[in-house]
Coordinates of C-alpha atoms in Angstrom, one line a residue:
M1 CA 30.3 33.1 71.7
P2 CA 28.6 35.9 70.3
L3 CA 24.5 35.6 70.4
V4 CA 22.6 34.3 67.6
R5 CA 19.4 35.5 67.3
K6 CA 17.0 34.1 64.6
R7 CA 14.9 35.9 62.0
R8 CA 11.2 35.5 62.3
A9 CA 9.7 33.9 59.4
E10 CA 7.7 36.5 57.2
P11 CA 3.7 35.8 57.2
E12 CA 2.6 34.8 53.8
I13 CA 0.2 37.3 51.9
T14 CA -2.4 36.2 50.1
S15 CA -4.5 37.2 47.4
D16 CA -7.0 39.2 49.2
Q17 CA -4.4 41.0 51.1
E18 CA -2.3 41.6 48.4
A19 CA -5.6 43.3 46.7
S20 CA -6.1 45.4 49.5
S21 CA -2.7 46.2 50.6
P22 CA -2.2 50.2 49.1
D23 CA 1.6 49.4 49.3
S24 CA 1.6 46.9 45.9
P25 CA 1.9 48.2 42.9
P26 CA -1.2 48.9 40.1
A27 CA 0.1 46.0 37.7
Q28 CA -0.7 43.1 40.7
R29 CA -3.6 44.3 41.9
N30 CA -7.2 42.3 41.5
T31 CA -9.6 45.0 40.4
Q32 CA -12.1 42.7 38.5
T33 CA -15.3 42.4 40.1
P34 CA -17.2 38.7 40.7
R35 CA -19.3 38.7 38.0
Q36 CA -15.9 39.5 36.1
R37 CA -14.8 36.8 37.3
R38 CA -16.8 34.4 36.6
R39 CA -17.1 35.3 33.3
A40 CA -13.7 35.0 33.1
N41 CA -13.8 31.3 34.2
S42 CA -16.3 30.4 32.2
D43 CA -14.4 31.8 28.9
D44 CA -11.7 30.2 29.8
D45 CA -13.7 26.9 29.8
D46 CA -14.7 27.4 26.4
E47 CA -11.3 27.7 25.2
E48 CA -10.3 24.6 26.7
E49 CA -13.3 22.8 26.0
E50 CA -13.7 23.9 21.9
P51 CA -15.9 21.8 20.0
T52 CA -14.5 19.6 17.1
Y53 CA -15.7 19.7 13.5
V54 CA -15.8 17.1 10.8
G55 CA -16.7 17.5 7.1
D56 CA -15.8 18.7 4.2
E57 CA -15.7 22.4 3.3
D58 CA -19.6 22.5 1.9
G59 CA -20.9 21.2 5.0
V60 CA -19.7 21.1 8.3
T61 CA -21.1 19.6 10.9
Q62 CA -20.5 19.8 14.7
G63 CA -19.3 16.7 16.3
D64 CA -22.2 15.9 19.1
G65 CA -22.1 12.5 18.5
T66 CA -23.7 12.1 15.2
S67 CA -20.8 13.8 12.8
M68 CA -20.7 14.2 9.1
D69 CA -19.0 11.1 8.9
Q70 CA -21.3 9.2 11.1
M71 CA -24.1 10.1 9.0
V72 CA -22.7 9.4 5.6
K73 CA -21.8 5.6 6.9
K74 CA -25.1 5.1 8.3
L75 CA -26.2 5.8 4.5
V76 CA -23.9 3.9 3.0
R77 CA -24.5 0.9 5.0
L78 CA -28.8 1.5 4.8
A79 CA -28.5 1.5 1.1
L80 CA -26.5 -1.3 0.9
A81 CA -29.1 -3.4 3.3
S82 CA -32.0 -2.1 1.1
E83 CA -30.5 -3.3 -2.0
Y84 CA -29.9 -7.1 -0.6
S85 CA -33.7 -7.1 0.7
R86 CA -34.8 -5.3 -2.5
Q87 CA -36.4 -2.5 -0.9
P88 CA -36.3 0.9 -2.1
I89 CA -34.7 3.6 0.0
R90 CA -36.8 6.3 1.4
R91 CA -36.9 9.8 2.3
A92 CA -38.2 9.0 5.3
D93 CA -35.9 6.4 6.3
I94 CA -33.1 8.2 5.7
G95 CA -34.5 11.1 8.0
T96 CA -35.2 8.4 11.4
K97 CA -32.4 6.3 10.8
V98 CA -29.3 8.4 9.5
L99 CA -29.9 11.8 9.7
G100 CA -32.3 12.3 13.4
A101 CA -32.1 15.7 14.3
N102 CA -29.9 17.1 11.7
S103 CA -32.6 16.8 9.0
R104 CA -31.3 19.9 6.8
Q105 CA -28.3 18.0 6.4
F106 CA -30.1 16.0 3.8
K107 CA -28.4 17.0 0.5
I108 CA -25.0 16.7 1.8
V109 CA -25.4 13.6 3.5
F110 CA -26.3 12.5 0.4
N111 CA -23.5 13.3 -1.9
A112 CA -21.1 12.4 0.6
A113 CA -22.9 8.9 0.6
Q114 CA -23.2 8.6 -3.4
L115 CA -19.3 9.3 -3.4
Q116 CA -18.2 6.8 -1.6
L117 CA -20.7 4.3 -3.1
R118 CA -19.4 5.3 -6.6
A119 CA -15.9 4.9 -5.4
V120 CA -15.6 1.4 -3.0
F121 CA -18.7 -0.2 -4.7
G122 CA -19.2 1.0 -8.1
M123 CA -22.8 1.9 -7.9
E124 CA -25.2 4.9 -7.3
M125 CA -28.7 5.4 -5.9
T126 CA -31.0 6.5 -8.7
E127 CA -34.4 7.5 -7.7
L128 CA -37.1 5.7 -8.9
P129 CA -40.0 7.1 -11.1
M130 CA -43.0 7.6 -10.5
R131 CA -46.0 5.2 -10.6
E132 CA -48.5 5.9 -13.5
K133 CA -52.1 6.8 -12.1
V134 CA -53.9 4.4 -14.6
T135 CA -57.5 4.0 -12.6
I136 CA -60.1 6.4 -12.8
S137 CA -59.7 6.9 -8.5
Q138 CA -55.8 7.5 -8.6
R139 CA -56.8 9.5 -11.4
R140 CA -59.5 11.4 -9.3
A141 CA -57.4 11.2 -6.0
A142 CA -54.4 13.1 -8.3
Q143 CA -56.7 15.4 -9.0
K144 CA -58.0 16.7 -5.5
S145 CA -54.3 17.0 -3.9
D146 CA -53.5 20.2 -3.8
K147 CA -49.9 20.0 -4.6
P148 CA -49.1 16.4 -5.5
P149 CA -45.9 14.8 -5.6
S150 CA -42.9 15.4 -8.2
T151 CA -40.9 13.0 -7.5
S152 CA -40.9 9.3 -5.7
K153 CA -38.4 10.5 -3.1
S154 CA -37.2 6.5 -3.0
W155 CA -33.9 5.1 -4.6
I156 CA -32.6 1.8 -5.2
L157 CA -28.6 0.9 -6.0
T158 CA -27.6 0.6 -9.5
T159 CA -24.1 0.1 -11.3
T160 CA -22.1 3.0 -12.2
L161 CA -19.3 0.2 -14.1
P162 CA -19.4 1.1 -17.9
P163 CA -21.0 -0.9 -20.8
A164 CA -18.2 -3.1 -21.5
Y165 CA -17.9 -4.1 -17.6
R166 CA -20.8 -5.2 -17.7
L167 CA -21.0 -8.9 -18.3
P168 CA -22.0 -11.9 -16.4
T169 CA -18.6 -13.1 -15.3
I170 CA -18.2 -9.6 -13.7
L171 CA -21.8 -8.7 -12.6
A172 CA -22.2 -12.1 -11.6
P173 CA -25.5 -13.2 -9.5
S174 CA -25.8 -12.6 -5.8
K175 CA -24.1 -15.7 -4.0
I176 CA -27.0 -15.4 -1.2
P177 CA -29.4 -17.2 -0.8
T178 CA -27.7 -18.9 -3.4
T179 CA -26.4 -18.7 -7.4
S180 CA -29.1 -20.6 -8.9
L181 CA -31.9 -18.9 -7.0
E182 CA -30.7 -15.5 -8.1
S183 CA -30.1 -15.9 -11.6
T184 CA -33.2 -18.2 -12.0
L185 CA -35.4 -15.3 -10.3
T186 CA -33.9 -12.6 -12.9
G187 CA -34.6 -14.7 -15.8
I188 CA -38.4 -15.1 -14.4
S189 CA -39.0 -11.7 -13.6
T190 CA -37.0 -10.3 -16.8
F191 CA -39.3 -12.7 -19.1
I192 CA -42.1 -11.3 -17.4
I193 CA -41.3 -8.2 -17.6
A194 CA -40.6 -8.4 -21.6
L195 CA -44.1 -10.2 -22.1
I196 CA -46.0 -6.9 -20.1
S197 CA -43.8 -4.4 -22.4
L198 CA -44.0 -6.2 -25.7
S199 CA -47.8 -5.8 -25.0
G200 CA -47.7 -2.2 -25.1
G201 CA -46.9 -1.5 -21.4
S202 CA -49.9 -3.8 -19.6
L203 CA -50.7 -6.9 -19.7
A204 CA -54.2 -8.3 -18.7
E205 CA -54.3 -10.9 -15.9
A206 CA -55.7 -14.1 -18.3
K207 CA -53.6 -13.3 -21.2
L208 CA -50.1 -13.2 -18.5
E209 CA -51.6 -16.9 -17.3
R210 CA -51.7 -18.3 -20.7
Y211 CA -48.2 -16.8 -21.9
L212 CA -47.1 -18.3 -18.8
R213 CA -49.0 -21.9 -19.4
R214 CA -47.4 -22.1 -22.4
V215 CA -43.8 -22.2 -20.8
N216 CA -45.2 -24.7 -18.0
A217 CA -45.0 -22.1 -15.4
D218 CA -48.6 -21.3 -14.8
Q219 CA -48.8 -23.1 -11.4
Y220 CA -45.5 -23.7 -10.5
T221 CA -42.1 -22.0 -11.3
P222 CA -38.4 -23.4 -10.0
L223 CA -39.0 -20.8 -7.2
D224 CA -42.5 -21.0 -5.9
K225 CA -46.3 -21.2 -6.6
T226 CA -46.9 -18.7 -9.3
D227 CA -49.3 -16.5 -7.5
R228 CA -46.8 -16.0 -4.7
L229 CA -43.8 -15.5 -7.1
L230 CA -46.4 -12.5 -8.6
A231 CA -47.0 -11.2 -5.6
R232 CA -42.9 -11.1 -4.6
L233 CA -42.4 -9.4 -7.8
V234 CA -45.5 -6.5 -6.8
K235 CA -43.7 -6.2 -3.8
E236 CA -40.4 -5.4 -4.6
R237 CA -41.8 -3.2 -7.5
Y238 CA -40.5 -5.3 -10.6
I239 CA -44.8 -5.0 -11.6
V240 CA -47.3 -3.1 -10.5
R241 CA -50.9 -5.0 -10.4
I242 CA -53.9 -2.9 -10.8
A243 CA -57.0 -4.1 -10.3
D244 CA -59.9 -1.6 -11.6
A245 CA -63.8 -2.3 -11.2
S246 CA -65.1 0.8 -12.1
G247 CA -67.2 -0.7 -14.8
G248 CA -68.9 -3.4 -12.3
E249 CA -66.5 -6.2 -13.4
E250 CA -62.9 -6.4 -11.8
V251 CA -60.1 -6.2 -14.1
V252 CA -57.0 -6.8 -13.2
E253 CA -53.4 -6.0 -15.2
Y254 CA -50.1 -5.6 -14.6
M255 CA -47.8 -3.0 -15.9
V256 CA -44.3 -2.6 -15.5
G257 CA -43.1 -1.3 -12.0
P258 CA -40.2 1.0 -11.0
R259 CA -37.7 -1.0 -10.0
G260 CA -38.2 -3.3 -13.2
K261 CA -38.0 0.2 -15.4
L262 CA -35.0 0.7 -13.9
E263 CA -33.3 -2.8 -14.0
V264 CA -34.4 -4.1 -16.8
G265 CA -35.9 -1.1 -18.9
D266 CA -36.4 -1.5 -22.7
E267 CA -32.6 -1.9 -23.0
G268 CA -33.1 -5.2 -21.2
V269 CA -36.2 -6.3 -22.6
G270 CA -34.2 -6.0 -26.1
G271 CA -31.5 -8.1 -25.2
L272 CA -33.8 -11.2 -24.3
V273 CA -35.6 -10.8 -27.5
R274 CA -32.7 -10.5 -29.6
Q275 CA -30.7 -13.9 -27.4
V276 CA -34.2 -16.0 -28.0
Y277 CA -35.1 -14.6 -32.1
R278 CA -31.3 -14.8 -32.8
D279 CA -32.0 -15.4 -36.6
G280 CA -35.1 -13.4 -36.2
G281 CA -34.3 -11.4 -39.9
E282 CA -33.8 -7.7 -40.3
D283 CA -37.5 -6.7 -39.8
L284 CA -36.5 -7.9 -35.7
E285 CA -35.2 -4.6 -35.0
G286 CA -38.4 -2.5 -37.0
R287 CA -41.1 -5.0 -35.0
L288 CA -38.9 -4.8 -31.7
E289 CA -39.2 -1.2 -32.0
R290 CA -42.5 -0.9 -32.5
S291 CA -43.8 -3.1 -29.9
L292 CA -41.6 -1.6 -27.7
G293 CA -42.7 2.0 -28.8
L294 CA -39.3 3.8 -29.5
G295 CA -39.9 4.4 -33.5
E296 CA -42.8 6.8 -31.4
A297 CA -40.3 7.9 -29.0
R298 CA -37.5 8.9 -31.3
K299 CA -40.7 11.2 -33.7
K300 CA -41.3 13.0 -30.2
K301 CA -37.9 13.6 -29.5
G302 CA -36.9 14.7 -32.6
A303 CA -40.0 16.8 -33.3
G304 CA -38.2 19.3 -31.0
E305 CA -34.8 19.2 -32.1
V306 CA -33.5 21.9 -34.4
N307 CA -32.5 21.4 -38.4
G308 CA -30.3 21.7 -40.5
S309 CA -30.4 25.5 -41.3
G310 CA -31.2 26.7 -37.8
E311 CA -34.5 26.4 -37.8
E312 CA -36.7 24.6 -35.0
A313 CA -38.2 21.3 -36.8
G314 CA -41.9 21.7 -37.5
P315 CA -45.0 21.4 -39.6
A316 CA -44.3 22.9 -43.5
K317 CA -44.7 26.3 -43.4
R318 CA -47.3 27.7 -46.2
T319 CA -45.8 29.5 -49.0
P320 CA -47.0 33.1 -49.7
G321 CA -49.8 33.5 -52.7
R322 CA -52.9 31.4 -53.2
P323 CA -55.2 31.2 -50.0
R324 CA -55.9 28.4 -48.4
R325 CA -59.1 27.3 -49.6
E326 CA -58.6 28.0 -52.8
A327 CA -56.0 25.9 -53.2
E328 CA -57.2 23.1 -51.5
S329 CA -60.4 23.9 -54.4
D330 CA -57.6 23.6 -56.9
D331 CA -56.4 20.7 -55.5
E332 CA -59.4 18.7 -55.3
G333 CA -60.2 19.8 -58.8
E334 CA -57.2 18.2 -59.9
E335 CA -57.6 15.3 -58.4
E336 CA -61.7 15.0 -60.0
E337 CA -59.8 15.3 -63.7
S338 CA -57.7 12.6 -63.0
D339 CA -60.4 10.1 -62.0
D340 CA -61.6 11.2 -65.5
E341 CA -59.3 10.3 -67.0

């Protein structure tokens, strides 16, 4: 029987031995230094953990827990919650509750939230007008400030539906707390805003009490006491209460607030007047325009418009010829002759 010899197992060659072996081919040698190895490992980790990006082409935000989509949803929820409590959507609240450390993304997030509100809810965020500086102290404070604010940096939600769909059957009062209370609040606030607007834009407190007494609402209303209701309307910016004591005696007046100008405005006041005075005659529109000052506004707007000849409308041009002084003297002489006759 022939002798069978067992072949000895070949030892395994480690990576270090393979790198140090002179017989190994150049392609298999590990010529990297420790620093290059660490750099290569870190590059591999970066390739495995690539950051995710969300958003559109206009602005892409890194998905680090506060992605663009999340910020847009937060702003939409903030707008709906603020409108439910009839509080303005302030720029400071957007920065603290929505943006956080991404304050530079305000325009991108705001525009994306506007698209969501218009497409889904039929509403949009409309900026509130600035409060008027009426008292002497307010005007002095505005003059002392180096850079007075040009915008209010506050918004409310307004509908984007066409006028044909803005009907009570479609835009019904809110069911929270109840439809009856919401419709009553809308009616009373519109009535008070109409009184102030038809009085030239400001109404003294004594006159407002006199008007409310005529409708038996000087002490109580279907919602609450009259003074509490007025305080609520001031808080919700439907009206503004101005107390001026610069003349020695305190004078209290009410003006239309920023929310009242947007939600009611001159169109809402005109609609209320037309519903109450349906048989007001042909002069109703003229009286309404004079009370609201719409005629003066149209004149001011038309003063800068271009006339039919392509020239800007303005004062009549004086024709060349006689000097103005001689023309005026001649006109005065003609008037005296007519008086003598």
